[in-house]
Coordinates of C-alpha atoms in Angstrom, one line a residue:
Chain A
M1 CA -21.1 -23.0 0.1
S2 CA -17.5 -24.1 0.5
Q3 CA -16.7 -20.7 1.9
L4 CA -18.8 -21.6 4.9
S5 CA -16.0 -23.8 6.2
N6 CA -13.9 -20.6 6.8
W7 CA -16.4 -19.4 9.3
G8 CA -14.9 -21.8 11.9
A9 CA -16.6 -23.7 14.6
D10 CA -19.0 -21.0 15.6
V11 CA -22.1 -23.2 15.4
E12 CA -24.6 -20.4 16.0
K13 CA -23.1 -18.3 13.2
L14 CA -23.2 -21.3 10.9
F15 CA -26.8 -22.0 11.7
V16 CA -27.9 -18.4 11.1
A17 CA -26.0 -18.2 7.9
S18 CA -27.4 -21.5 6.6
L19 CA -30.9 -20.2 7.4
V20 CA -30.2 -17.0 5.5
V21 CA -28.9 -18.9 2.5
V22 CA -31.9 -21.2 2.5
I23 CA -34.4 -18.4 2.8
L24 CA -32.7 -16.3 0.0
M25 CA -32.4 -19.3 -2.2
A26 CA -36.1 -20.1 -1.8
A27 CA -36.9 -16.5 -2.6
C28 CA -34.9 -16.1 -5.7
T29 CA -34.1 -19.1 -7.9
D30 CA -32.0 -17.1 -10.3
M31 CA -29.3 -16.2 -7.9
S32 CA -25.7 -17.2 -8.2
E33 CA -23.7 -14.3 -6.9
T34 CA -21.8 -14.8 -3.6
S35 CA -19.6 -12.2 -2.2
Y36 CA -18.0 -10.9 1.0
S37 CA -17.7 -13.7 3.5
G38 CA -19.4 -16.1 1.2
Q39 CA -22.8 -14.8 2.1
V40 CA -25.4 -14.5 -0.5
T41 CA -26.2 -10.8 -0.3
S42 CA -28.8 -9.8 -2.9
A43 CA -30.1 -10.7 -6.2
E44 CA -27.6 -9.6 -8.7
I45 CA -27.0 -9.8 -12.4
A46 CA -24.4 -12.5 -13.0
M47 CA -21.7 -10.6 -15.0
P48 CA -19.0 -12.9 -16.2
G49 CA -15.6 -12.2 -14.6
T50 CA -16.7 -10.0 -11.8
E51 CA -17.4 -10.5 -8.1
L52 CA -19.1 -7.1 -7.9
G53 CA -22.4 -7.7 -9.7
L54 CA -25.2 -5.3 -10.5
P55 CA -28.8 -5.3 -9.1
V56 CA -31.0 -7.5 -11.4
N57 CA -33.1 -4.5 -12.4
A58 CA -30.1 -2.4 -13.6
P59 CA -30.6 -1.0 -17.0
D60 CA -28.2 -1.8 -19.9
R61 CA -26.8 1.7 -19.5
F62 CA -27.3 4.4 -16.8
D63 CA -25.8 7.2 -18.8
F64 CA -24.9 9.3 -15.8
G65 CA -21.7 10.6 -17.3
V66 CA -21.2 12.5 -20.6
E67 CA -19.5 11.3 -23.7
A68 CA -15.9 12.6 -23.9
S69 CA -15.1 14.7 -26.9
E70 CA -12.0 14.0 -29.0
Q71 CA -10.5 17.3 -27.8
R72 CA -11.1 16.3 -24.2
V73 CA -9.4 12.9 -24.7
A74 CA -6.5 14.5 -26.5
M75 CA -6.0 17.0 -23.8
W76 CA -5.6 14.3 -21.1
D77 CA -4.3 11.4 -23.0
I78 CA -0.6 12.0 -22.3
D79 CA 0.9 8.6 -21.7
V80 CA 3.6 7.2 -24.0
R81 CA 4.0 3.5 -24.8
P82 CA 7.1 1.5 -25.8
D83 CA 5.8 1.3 -29.4
G84 CA 5.9 5.1 -29.5
L85 CA 2.1 5.6 -29.4
G86 CA 1.4 8.9 -27.6
L87 CA 4.7 10.6 -28.6
P88 CA 4.1 14.1 -29.9
E89 CA 5.7 16.0 -32.8
G90 CA 9.0 17.7 -32.1
N91 CA 12.6 16.8 -31.6
G92 CA 15.7 17.6 -29.5
S93 CA 19.4 16.9 -29.7
V94 CA 22.0 15.9 -27.1
Q95 CA 23.6 19.4 -27.4
E96 CA 20.2 21.1 -26.7
G97 CA 19.6 18.7 -23.9
R98 CA 22.8 19.6 -22.1
N99 CA 21.5 23.2 -21.7
I100 CA 18.0 22.0 -20.5
Y101 CA 19.6 19.6 -18.1
N102 CA 21.9 22.2 -16.6
V103 CA 19.0 24.6 -16.0
H104 CA 16.2 22.2 -14.8
C105 CA 17.7 18.9 -13.7
I106 CA 21.2 19.5 -12.3
A107 CA 20.1 20.6 -8.8
C108 CA 18.4 17.3 -8.0
H109 CA 20.4 14.8 -10.1
G110 CA 23.9 16.3 -10.1
P111 CA 26.3 17.6 -12.8
T112 CA 26.9 14.1 -14.3
G113 CA 23.6 12.5 -13.3
T114 CA 25.3 10.4 -10.6
E115 CA 25.6 12.8 -7.6
G116 CA 22.0 13.1 -6.5
P117 CA 20.5 14.1 -4.0
N118 CA 17.5 12.6 -5.9
D119 CA 17.6 9.5 -8.1
R120 CA 20.8 8.6 -9.8
L121 CA 20.3 8.7 -13.6
V122 CA 23.5 7.6 -15.0
D123 CA 25.4 4.3 -14.8
S124 CA 26.6 2.9 -18.1
E125 CA 28.2 -0.1 -16.4
Q126 CA 26.0 -3.1 -17.2
W127 CA 25.4 -6.0 -14.8
E128 CA 25.3 -9.8 -15.0
D129 CA 23.3 -11.2 -12.0
V130 CA 22.2 -8.3 -9.9
P131 CA 22.3 -4.5 -10.4
T132 CA 24.1 -2.5 -7.8
T133 CA 22.4 0.7 -9.1
R134 CA 19.1 1.1 -10.9
T135 CA 19.6 3.9 -13.4
V136 CA 18.3 4.8 -16.8
G137 CA 21.4 3.4 -18.3
N138 CA 21.5 0.0 -16.7
Y139 CA 17.9 -0.7 -15.5
W140 CA 15.2 1.2 -17.4
P141 CA 13.8 -1.2 -20.0
Y142 CA 12.2 1.3 -22.4
A143 CA 13.4 4.8 -23.5
T144 CA 9.8 5.8 -24.1
T145 CA 9.2 5.7 -20.3
L146 CA 11.5 8.8 -20.1
Y147 CA 9.1 10.8 -22.2
D148 CA 6.0 9.5 -20.4
Y149 CA 7.5 10.4 -17.0
I150 CA 9.5 13.6 -17.7
R151 CA 6.7 15.3 -19.6
K152 CA 4.2 15.0 -16.8
A153 CA 6.3 14.8 -13.6
M154 CA 9.5 16.7 -14.1
P155 CA 11.0 19.0 -12.9
Q156 CA 9.6 18.0 -9.6
L157 CA 8.8 21.5 -8.4
T158 CA 7.6 22.8 -11.7
P159 CA 6.2 19.8 -13.5
G160 CA 5.0 20.1 -17.0
I161 CA 6.9 23.2 -18.0
L162 CA 9.1 21.6 -20.6
T163 CA 8.1 21.9 -24.2
A164 CA 8.0 18.8 -26.4
D165 CA 11.3 19.7 -28.0
E166 CA 12.9 20.3 -24.6
V167 CA 11.7 16.9 -23.3
Y168 CA 13.1 15.1 -26.4
A169 CA 16.4 17.0 -25.9
V170 CA 16.9 16.2 -22.3
I171 CA 16.1 12.6 -23.0
A172 CA 18.8 12.6 -25.7
Y173 CA 21.3 14.1 -23.2
V174 CA 20.5 11.5 -20.5
L175 CA 20.8 8.7 -23.0
W176 CA 24.1 10.1 -24.2
M177 CA 25.4 10.4 -20.6
N178 CA 24.6 6.7 -20.3
E179 CA 26.5 5.9 -23.5
I180 CA 23.3 4.6 -25.2
V181 CA 23.1 7.1 -28.0
S182 CA 25.9 9.1 -29.8
E183 CA 26.7 12.7 -29.3
D184 CA 25.0 13.8 -32.5
A185 CA 21.7 11.9 -31.7
V186 CA 18.4 13.6 -32.2
M187 CA 15.3 12.2 -30.4
D188 CA 11.8 12.4 -32.0
S189 CA 8.8 10.2 -32.3
E190 CA 10.6 7.8 -34.6
T191 CA 14.1 7.6 -33.1
L192 CA 13.1 7.4 -29.4
P193 CA 11.0 4.1 -29.6
A194 CA 13.9 2.7 -31.7
V195 CA 16.4 3.0 -28.9
V196 CA 17.2 -0.4 -27.5
M197 CA 17.8 -0.1 -23.8
P198 CA 20.6 -2.4 -22.4
A199 CA 18.3 -3.9 -19.7
R200 CA 15.3 -4.5 -21.8
D201 CA 15.5 -8.3 -22.2
K202 CA 16.2 -8.7 -18.4
F203 CA 12.6 -8.0 -17.6
V204 CA 10.2 -11.0 -17.2
M205 CA 6.6 -11.2 -16.1
D206 CA 5.7 -12.2 -12.6
D207 CA 5.5 -15.9 -12.2
R208 CA 4.3 -16.2 -8.6
V209 CA 1.1 -18.2 -8.3
G210 CA 0.5 -18.9 -4.7
G211 CA -0.1 -22.5 -3.6
A212 CA 1.4 -25.0 -1.2
G213 CA 5.2 -25.6 -1.2
I214 CA 5.9 -22.8 -3.7
V215 CA 8.2 -19.9 -2.9
R216 CA 9.1 -17.6 -5.8
Chain B
M1 CA -1.7 12.6 34.8
P2 CA 0.9 13.9 37.3
S3 CA 1.8 16.8 35.1
A4 CA -1.8 17.8 34.7
E5 CA -2.2 17.8 38.4
S6 CA 0.7 20.1 39.1
P7 CA -0.8 23.6 38.5
K8 CA -3.5 22.8 41.0
L9 CA -1.3 21.6 43.7
S10 CA -2.3 23.7 46.6
R11 CA -0.1 24.6 49.5
R12 CA -2.3 22.9 52.0
R13 CA -2.4 19.7 50.0
W14 CA 1.3 19.8 49.5
I15 CA 1.9 20.1 53.3
T16 CA -0.7 17.6 54.4
T17 CA 0.2 15.0 51.9
T18 CA 4.0 15.3 52.0
S19 CA 4.9 16.1 55.5
G20 CA 4.8 12.6 56.8
V21 CA 6.5 10.9 53.8
I22 CA 9.2 13.6 53.6
A23 CA 10.0 12.8 57.1
A24 CA 10.2 9.1 56.2
G25 CA 12.5 10.0 53.2
L26 CA 10.1 8.7 50.6
V27 CA 9.6 12.0 48.9
K28 CA 12.7 14.0 47.9
T29 CA 11.4 16.3 45.2
Q30 CA 8.2 18.2 44.3
A31 CA 7.9 15.8 41.4
D32 CA 7.8 12.9 43.8
A33 CA 5.1 14.6 45.7
I34 CA 3.0 15.3 42.6
Q35 CA 3.4 11.6 41.7
L36 CA 2.2 10.6 45.1
I37 CA -0.8 12.9 45.1
A38 CA -1.8 11.6 41.7
Q39 CA -1.7 8.1 43.0
E40 CA -3.5 8.8 46.3
A41 CA -6.2 11.2 45.2
P42 CA -7.3 10.7 41.5
T43 CA -10.0 13.0 40.3
D44 CA -13.4 11.4 41.0
P45 CA -15.4 11.6 37.8
T46 CA -18.6 10.8 39.7
K47 CA -18.3 14.1 41.6
V48 CA -17.7 16.5 38.7
P49 CA -20.1 17.0 35.7
G50 CA -18.6 15.8 32.5
R51 CA -18.1 17.8 29.3
L52 CA -20.8 18.3 26.7
V53 CA -21.5 16.7 23.3
S54 CA -19.3 17.8 20.4
E55 CA -19.6 17.8 16.6
I56 CA -16.3 16.0 16.1
G57 CA -15.1 13.3 18.5
S58 CA -11.6 13.2 19.9
R59 CA -9.3 10.6 21.4
A60 CA -8.7 10.4 25.1
P61 CA -5.9 12.8 26.1
G62 CA -3.7 9.9 27.1
E63 CA -4.3 8.0 23.8
Q64 CA -2.6 9.7 20.9
P65 CA -1.4 7.1 18.4
K66 CA 0.5 8.7 15.6
R67 CA 1.8 7.8 12.2
L68 CA 5.6 7.5 11.9
I69 CA 7.2 9.9 9.5
R70 CA 10.8 9.0 8.4
A71 CA 11.7 12.1 6.4
P72 CA 9.3 14.9 5.4
A73 CA 9.7 15.2 1.6
L74 CA 7.4 15.4 -1.5
S75 CA 8.0 11.7 -2.2
S76 CA 7.6 10.2 1.2
S77 CA 5.6 7.9 3.5
S78 CA 4.1 7.7 7.0
R79 CA 3.4 4.4 8.8
T80 CA 0.4 3.1 10.7
P81 CA 1.0 2.5 14.5
L82 CA 0.2 -1.2 14.3
A83 CA 1.2 -1.8 17.9
D84 CA -1.4 0.7 19.2
L85 CA -4.3 -0.7 17.3
M86 CA -6.8 -3.5 18.0
G87 CA -9.1 -5.6 15.8
T88 CA -8.5 -5.1 12.1
I89 CA -9.9 -1.7 11.0
T90 CA -7.4 1.2 10.8
P91 CA -8.8 4.5 11.8
A92 CA -8.8 6.6 8.6
D93 CA -6.5 9.3 10.2
L94 CA -3.9 6.6 10.9
H95 CA -4.0 4.9 7.5
F96 CA -0.4 4.8 6.1
E97 CA 0.6 7.3 3.4
R98 CA 2.8 7.0 0.4
H99 CA 2.9 9.9 -1.9
H100 CA 5.1 10.6 -4.9
A101 CA 4.6 14.4 -5.1
G102 CA 2.7 15.4 -2.0
I103 CA -1.0 15.6 -1.5
P104 CA -2.9 17.6 -4.1
E105 CA -5.9 19.8 -3.1
I106 CA -8.8 18.8 -5.2
R107 CA -12.4 20.0 -4.9
F108 CA -15.2 17.4 -5.0
E109 CA -17.2 19.5 -7.5
D110 CA -14.2 20.0 -9.8
H111 CA -13.0 16.5 -10.1
E112 CA -13.7 14.4 -13.2
L113 CA -12.8 10.9 -14.3
L114 CA -12.1 10.3 -18.0
V115 CA -12.5 6.7 -19.2
H116 CA -11.3 6.1 -22.8
G117 CA -9.1 4.0 -25.0
M118 CA -10.4 0.7 -26.3
V119 CA -14.0 1.4 -25.4
E120 CA -17.3 2.0 -27.4
R121 CA -18.0 5.3 -25.7
P122 CA -15.3 7.4 -24.1
M123 CA -16.9 9.1 -21.1
V124 CA -16.3 11.8 -18.5
F125 CA -17.8 11.4 -15.1
R126 CA -18.2 14.0 -12.4
M127 CA -18.1 12.8 -8.8
S128 CA -21.8 13.3 -8.3
E129 CA -22.5 11.1 -11.3
L130 CA -20.1 8.4 -10.1
M131 CA -22.0 8.4 -6.8
R132 CA -25.3 7.6 -8.5
Y133 CA -24.1 4.2 -9.7
P134 CA -24.8 1.2 -7.6
Q135 CA -22.5 1.4 -4.5
V136 CA -20.4 -1.4 -3.2
S137 CA -18.4 -1.7 0.1
R138 CA -15.6 -4.1 0.9
I139 CA -13.3 -4.5 3.9
R140 CA -9.8 -5.0 2.4
F141 CA -6.2 -4.5 3.4
L142 CA -3.9 -2.1 1.6
E143 CA -0.1 -2.7 1.8
C144 CA 2.8 -0.9 0.1
S145 CA 5.0 -3.6 -1.5
G146 CA 8.0 -1.8 0.0
N147 CA 6.7 -2.8 3.5
G148 CA 9.2 -4.7 5.5
G149 CA 12.1 -3.7 3.3
G150 CA 14.1 -2.8 6.4
V151 CA 14.6 -6.4 7.4
Y152 CA 15.7 -8.1 4.3
N153 CA 19.4 -7.2 4.0
R154 CA 21.5 -9.9 5.6
E155 CA 24.2 -7.4 6.7
R156 CA 21.9 -4.8 8.1
M157 CA 19.4 -6.6 10.2
P158 CA 18.2 -4.2 12.9
T159 CA 17.1 -5.4 16.3
E160 CA 15.7 -2.1 17.8
V161 CA 12.9 -1.6 15.4
T162 CA 9.2 -1.2 16.1
V163 CA 6.5 -3.1 14.2
Q164 CA 5.3 0.4 13.0
A165 CA 8.7 1.2 11.4
L166 CA 9.0 -2.3 10.0
D167 CA 5.5 -3.1 8.7
G168 CA 3.4 0.0 9.2
L169 CA 2.8 0.5 5.4
L170 CA -0.2 -1.8 6.0
S171 CA -3.8 -0.6 6.8
T172 CA -7.3 -2.0 6.6
S173 CA -10.4 -0.1 5.7
E174 CA -13.9 -0.5 4.5
W175 CA -13.7 0.9 1.0
T176 CA -16.9 2.2 -0.6
G177 CA -17.4 3.2 -4.2
V178 CA -18.6 2.0 -7.6
A179 CA -17.3 -1.3 -9.1
V180 CA -14.9 -0.7 -12.0
S181 CA -16.8 -3.4 -13.8
T182 CA -20.0 -1.3 -13.6
I183 CA -18.2 1.7 -15.3
L184 CA -16.5 -0.5 -17.9
R185 CA -19.9 -2.0 -18.7
E186 CA -21.2 1.6 -19.2
V187 CA -18.4 2.6 -21.6
G188 CA -18.3 -0.8 -23.4
V189 CA -14.9 -2.5 -23.6
R190 CA -13.8 -3.4 -27.1
P191 CA -12.4 -6.8 -28.0
G192 CA -8.7 -7.2 -27.7
A193 CA -8.4 -5.1 -24.6
N194 CA -6.2 -6.6 -21.9
W195 CA -5.0 -3.8 -19.6
V196 CA -6.0 -0.5 -18.2
L197 CA -3.8 2.5 -17.4
A198 CA -4.8 4.3 -14.2
E199 CA -3.6 7.8 -13.8
G200 CA -3.7 10.2 -10.8
G201 CA -4.2 13.9 -10.6
D202 CA -1.3 14.7 -8.4
S203 CA 1.7 16.6 -9.6
A204 CA 3.6 13.3 -10.3
V205 CA 0.6 12.3 -12.4
M206 CA 1.4 8.8 -11.0
S207 CA 0.2 6.0 -13.3
R208 CA 0.2 2.3 -13.3
S209 CA -1.0 -0.5 -15.7
V210 CA -3.3 -3.0 -14.2
P211 CA -4.6 -6.2 -16.0
L212 CA -8.2 -5.7 -17.3
E213 CA -9.2 -9.1 -15.8
K214 CA -8.2 -7.8 -12.3
V215 CA -10.1 -4.6 -12.4
M216 CA -13.2 -6.3 -13.8
K217 CA -13.0 -8.9 -11.0
D218 CA -13.0 -6.9 -7.9
S219 CA -11.5 -3.4 -8.2
I220 CA -13.4 -0.4 -6.9
L221 CA -13.5 3.3 -7.8
A222 CA -13.5 4.3 -4.1
Y223 CA -14.8 7.5 -2.7
G224 CA -15.5 6.3 0.8
Q225 CA -13.3 4.9 3.6
N226 CA -14.6 3.6 6.9
G227 CA -18.0 5.4 6.5
E228 CA -16.7 8.8 5.4
R229 CA -15.4 10.4 2.3
I230 CA -11.9 9.3 1.5
R231 CA -9.4 11.7 3.1
P232 CA -7.0 13.8 0.9
E233 CA -4.1 11.6 1.9
Q234 CA -6.0 8.6 0.6
G235 CA -6.9 10.1 -2.8
Y236 CA -9.8 12.4 -2.2
P237 CA -12.1 12.5 -3.9
L238 CA -11.5 9.3 -5.9
R239 CA -9.0 6.5 -5.9
L240 CA -8.7 3.2 -7.7
F241 CA -8.7 0.3 -5.2
N242 CA -7.3 -3.0 -6.3
P243 CA -7.8 -5.6 -3.5
G244 CA -4.8 -7.7 -2.7
Y245 CA -2.5 -5.8 -5.1
E246 CA 0.6 -3.8 -4.1
G247 CA -0.6 -0.4 -2.8
N248 CA 1.0 1.7 -5.6
T249 CA -1.4 0.3 -8.2
S250 CA -4.4 1.7 -6.2
V251 CA -3.8 5.1 -7.8
K252 CA -5.0 8.0 -5.7
W253 CA -6.7 11.2 -7.0
L254 CA -7.7 9.1 -10.0
R255 CA -8.5 11.2 -13.0
R256 CA -8.1 8.9 -16.0
I257 CA -8.6 5.2 -17.0
E258 CA -7.4 4.2 -20.4
V259 CA -8.3 0.7 -21.7
T260 CA -5.4 -0.7 -23.7
D261 CA -4.2 -3.9 -25.3
Q262 CA -0.8 -3.8 -23.5
P263 CA 0.9 -2.3 -20.4
T264 CA 2.2 1.2 -20.7
H265 CA 5.5 0.5 -18.8
T266 CA 5.4 3.6 -16.8
R267 CA 8.3 4.7 -14.6
D268 CA 6.7 3.2 -11.5
E269 CA 6.3 -0.3 -13.1
T270 CA 9.8 -0.4 -14.6
S271 CA 12.4 1.6 -12.7
K272 CA 10.5 1.1 -9.4
Y273 CA 8.3 -1.7 -8.1
T274 CA 10.3 -4.3 -10.0
D275 CA 12.4 -7.1 -8.5
P276 CA 15.9 -8.0 -9.7
L277 CA 16.1 -11.8 -8.8
G278 CA 19.8 -12.4 -8.7
D279 CA 19.9 -14.5 -11.9
G280 CA 20.1 -11.7 -14.4
T281 CA 16.4 -11.2 -14.6
V282 CA 14.0 -8.6 -13.2
R283 CA 10.5 -9.6 -12.2
Q284 CA 7.9 -7.1 -13.5
F285 CA 4.3 -6.6 -12.6
S286 CA 4.6 -8.5 -9.4
L287 CA 1.3 -7.2 -8.3
V288 CA -0.2 -9.6 -5.8
M289 CA 0.8 -9.3 -2.2
D290 CA 1.7 -12.8 -0.9
A291 CA 0.4 -14.1 2.5
K292 CA 2.1 -12.5 5.5
S293 CA 1.7 -12.2 9.2
V294 CA 3.3 -10.0 11.9
I295 CA 3.2 -10.2 15.7
T296 CA 2.1 -6.7 16.9
F297 CA 2.3 -7.7 20.6
P298 CA 4.7 -8.2 22.3
S299 CA 7.1 -6.3 20.0
Y300 CA 9.9 -3.7 20.5
P301 CA 10.1 -1.6 22.6
Y302 CA 7.7 -3.3 24.9
V303 CA 9.2 -4.9 28.1
L304 CA 7.3 -7.8 29.7
P305 CA 7.2 -6.8 33.4
D306 CA 6.9 -10.4 34.6
K307 CA 6.7 -14.0 33.6
G308 CA 3.4 -15.8 33.4
W309 CA 0.5 -15.7 31.0
W310 CA 0.7 -13.4 28.0
E311 CA -1.3 -13.3 24.8
I312 CA 0.6 -12.9 21.6
R313 CA -1.4 -10.9 19.1
G314 CA -0.9 -10.0 15.5
L315 CA -2.3 -9.5 12.0
A316 CA -2.3 -11.9 9.0
W317 CA -3.4 -11.2 5.4
S318 CA -3.1 -12.4 1.9
G319 CA -3.6 -10.8 -1.5
R320 CA -4.6 -14.1 -2.9
G321 CA -7.7 -14.7 -0.7
R322 CA -8.6 -15.7 2.8
I323 CA -6.2 -16.6 5.5
T324 CA -6.9 -20.2 6.6
R325 CA -4.3 -20.6 9.3
V326 CA -1.8 -18.8 11.5
E327 CA 0.7 -20.7 13.5
V328 CA 2.8 -19.3 16.3
S329 CA 6.1 -20.6 17.7
T330 CA 7.3 -19.6 21.2
D331 CA 10.6 -21.5 21.0
G332 CA 12.3 -19.9 18.0
G333 CA 10.5 -22.0 15.3
R334 CA 11.1 -25.5 16.7
N335 CA 7.4 -26.1 17.6
W336 CA 4.4 -24.4 16.2
S337 CA 0.8 -24.1 17.5
D338 CA -2.3 -22.9 15.7
A339 CA -3.3 -19.4 16.8
A340 CA -6.9 -18.5 17.3
L341 CA -8.3 -16.4 14.4
E342 CA -10.8 -13.7 15.2
G343 CA -13.6 -13.8 12.6
P344 CA -15.0 -12.9 10.2
I345 CA -12.2 -14.0 8.0
L346 CA -12.6 -11.9 4.9
D347 CA -11.2 -12.2 1.4
K348 CA -8.0 -10.1 1.0
S349 CA -8.4 -8.5 4.4
T350 CA -6.4 -8.7 7.6
V351 CA -7.4 -11.1 10.3
R352 CA -6.5 -10.7 14.0
F353 CA -4.7 -13.8 15.5
R354 CA -3.9 -14.5 19.1
H355 CA -2.1 -17.1 21.0
L356 CA -1.9 -17.5 24.8
F357 CA 1.4 -18.6 26.2
E358 CA 3.0 -18.9 29.6
W359 CA 6.4 -17.2 29.6
N360 CA 8.8 -18.9 31.9
G361 CA 11.0 -15.9 32.2
R362 CA 13.9 -17.3 30.0
D363 CA 15.3 -16.1 26.7
T364 CA 13.0 -17.1 23.8
V365 CA 12.0 -16.1 20.4
I366 CA 8.4 -15.8 19.1
L367 CA 7.4 -16.1 15.5
S368 CA 4.2 -16.3 13.4
R369 CA 3.5 -17.8 10.0
A370 CA 0.4 -17.5 7.9
T371 CA -1.2 -19.9 5.4
D372 CA -3.8 -18.7 2.8
E373 CA -6.6 -20.4 1.0
T374 CA -4.2 -21.4 -1.9
G375 CA -2.1 -23.4 0.6
Y376 CA 0.7 -20.9 0.4
V377 CA 2.7 -20.7 3.6
Q378 CA 4.5 -17.5 4.6
P379 CA 8.2 -18.3 3.9
T380 CA 11.3 -17.8 6.0
V381 CA 13.8 -15.1 5.0
E382 CA 16.2 -17.9 3.9
Q383 CA 13.6 -19.2 1.5
L384 CA 13.1 -15.8 0.0
W385 CA 16.9 -15.3 -0.4
E386 CA 17.0 -18.7 -2.1
A387 CA 14.1 -17.9 -4.4
R388 CA 14.9 -14.2 -5.2
G389 CA 18.4 -13.4 -4.2
I390 CA 19.3 -10.7 -1.7
R391 CA 18.8 -7.6 -3.8
T392 CA 15.0 -7.3 -4.1
S393 CA 13.4 -4.2 -2.5
Y394 CA 9.7 -5.2 -2.5
H395 CA 7.4 -8.0 -1.5
Q396 CA 9.4 -9.0 1.6
N397 CA 6.7 -11.1 3.3
H398 CA 9.0 -13.5 5.2
Q399 CA 8.3 -14.6 8.8
R400 CA 8.9 -12.0 11.5
A401 CA 10.6 -13.0 14.8
W402 CA 10.8 -11.2 18.1
K403 CA 13.3 -12.1 20.8
I404 CA 12.2 -11.9 24.4
A405 CA 15.2 -11.6 26.7
R406 CA 15.1 -12.7 30.3
T407 CA 14.9 -9.1 31.3
G408 CA 11.5 -9.0 29.5
E409 CA 13.0 -6.7 26.7
V410 CA 11.6 -7.5 23.3
T411 CA 13.8 -6.9 20.2
F412 CA 13.4 -7.7 16.5
G413 CA 14.9 -10.9 15.0
L414 CA 15.9 -14.3 15.9
G415 CA 18.7 -13.2 18.2
D416 CA 21.4 -15.7 18.9
L417 CA 19.0 -18.5 19.8
V418 CA 18.6 -19.8 16.3

């Protein structure tokens, strides 16, 4: 009922709304769901944690979709997490990566990863208070994000054409250009998650909360 | 109108209309004459039968609001013409765009959504199956968190900037679809789950991590927008819609939801859409859009033709709930008055505010500031600089000011008054 105060001083609206609420409350005693402008809309199952309830006569399951097979999940489950979950078999070296980079990446990111015209990839200069560039070397908090992103989205005009070995290799090369790994480094599902990115500990969770007198 | 008239300008009409005024020196060119005829003899619609019904409506020929495109590229945006619009709903064809690899062509019959991860039953849904689930509709704003980025840098504060160029990455629609909570109930979320990864079917395979609590609360798998199927630019045939969250999390062309115990830290939630605060830290997962308001009229490049009564109009919104108050200042922020709010005031939606003022014809600056139901007040740019430093690129929700010069010209910013 507290939401009603937001409806302003429109007396007629308030009267009609109160009437609707009274009628609905009289009709269904088991109703708690309020939504939209605070109006009680219909009798709904009170599901904890959601404002978008289901009709009271909804079954436990509708079963409109089909169960996904393991192969189907494996085919689409392509994301890679910081702990390495999702990384495929395979490996690639800095040397191999140089060739991949010079064929597939150089046109958009430049010979040394700094020239553009698209995102600058390389800056091994670290920062204290604020970054002047936001590159793999001085801004990306996790090396695994490179795999997650390059595998699916790069090269921009022919995304997804790189093999697992080629993705590992080009990551090794980009990390080497940023002076994060040595020239003889080989990236695979063990070594990539173990790379500690220089900016990792700079990242903090959002602490904004709203409220009076708070600007964050 | 004058140009439409010109092919029909008959010799007789030309002579009869113009002979006298040419003699008087009022008409010097044919263009002047056309202008004069258009003013003197408008087509009388009561004397000509109108056109017939049509299957698809169209805008009046003189009313052609357009999105603003900065640079056509695969990763680019177009902005809603806020100054041309009234009320709160954005026509679907004027909803802002932000794509990371262009707009994919996806057929309704072919599209599928995979829901898997920490669930009891991983499932695949076709669009026709998703549409059988109980359907919800909510009017909500969507704003790109990069909106307003052009007016944060102290050294590069533009004055000749339209509200469209400045804040046009904001639109409001009625979104229709199935509650994410309904689908997660269907697949059964396992204990320990805390996040979901939402992934799009564009060629960037754009993906974002969203807290499970959020998507359970009020997120929608949307297939409808303002009464019709979502348009390709908005994610046809299916998008995630997270009310009040930065637009990028409302993943378009949604093809996969993975329930997880931790965020995935994708490229767009690490190297992009994060906020370096100036103290050596970077704020991550800054997902909620804070309260904000913007005056849409008068704004650049409008020129007030005379002093007197004018109504200041604009939009206010908050990702944390309802707007409770919008104040307007017409003296550069010294004094503030409550603006009228046009109801209904909806949760996480835009509200239209208006404030009547009598312009005395002198230089002045007008501003607005919004308060939401948490009590949060839209800050000044100085407050944001103080709190976040000057290098952040997103969430720039500070108060917007427009200077009205004595000539009636309106430009962005506080000018030299304040």
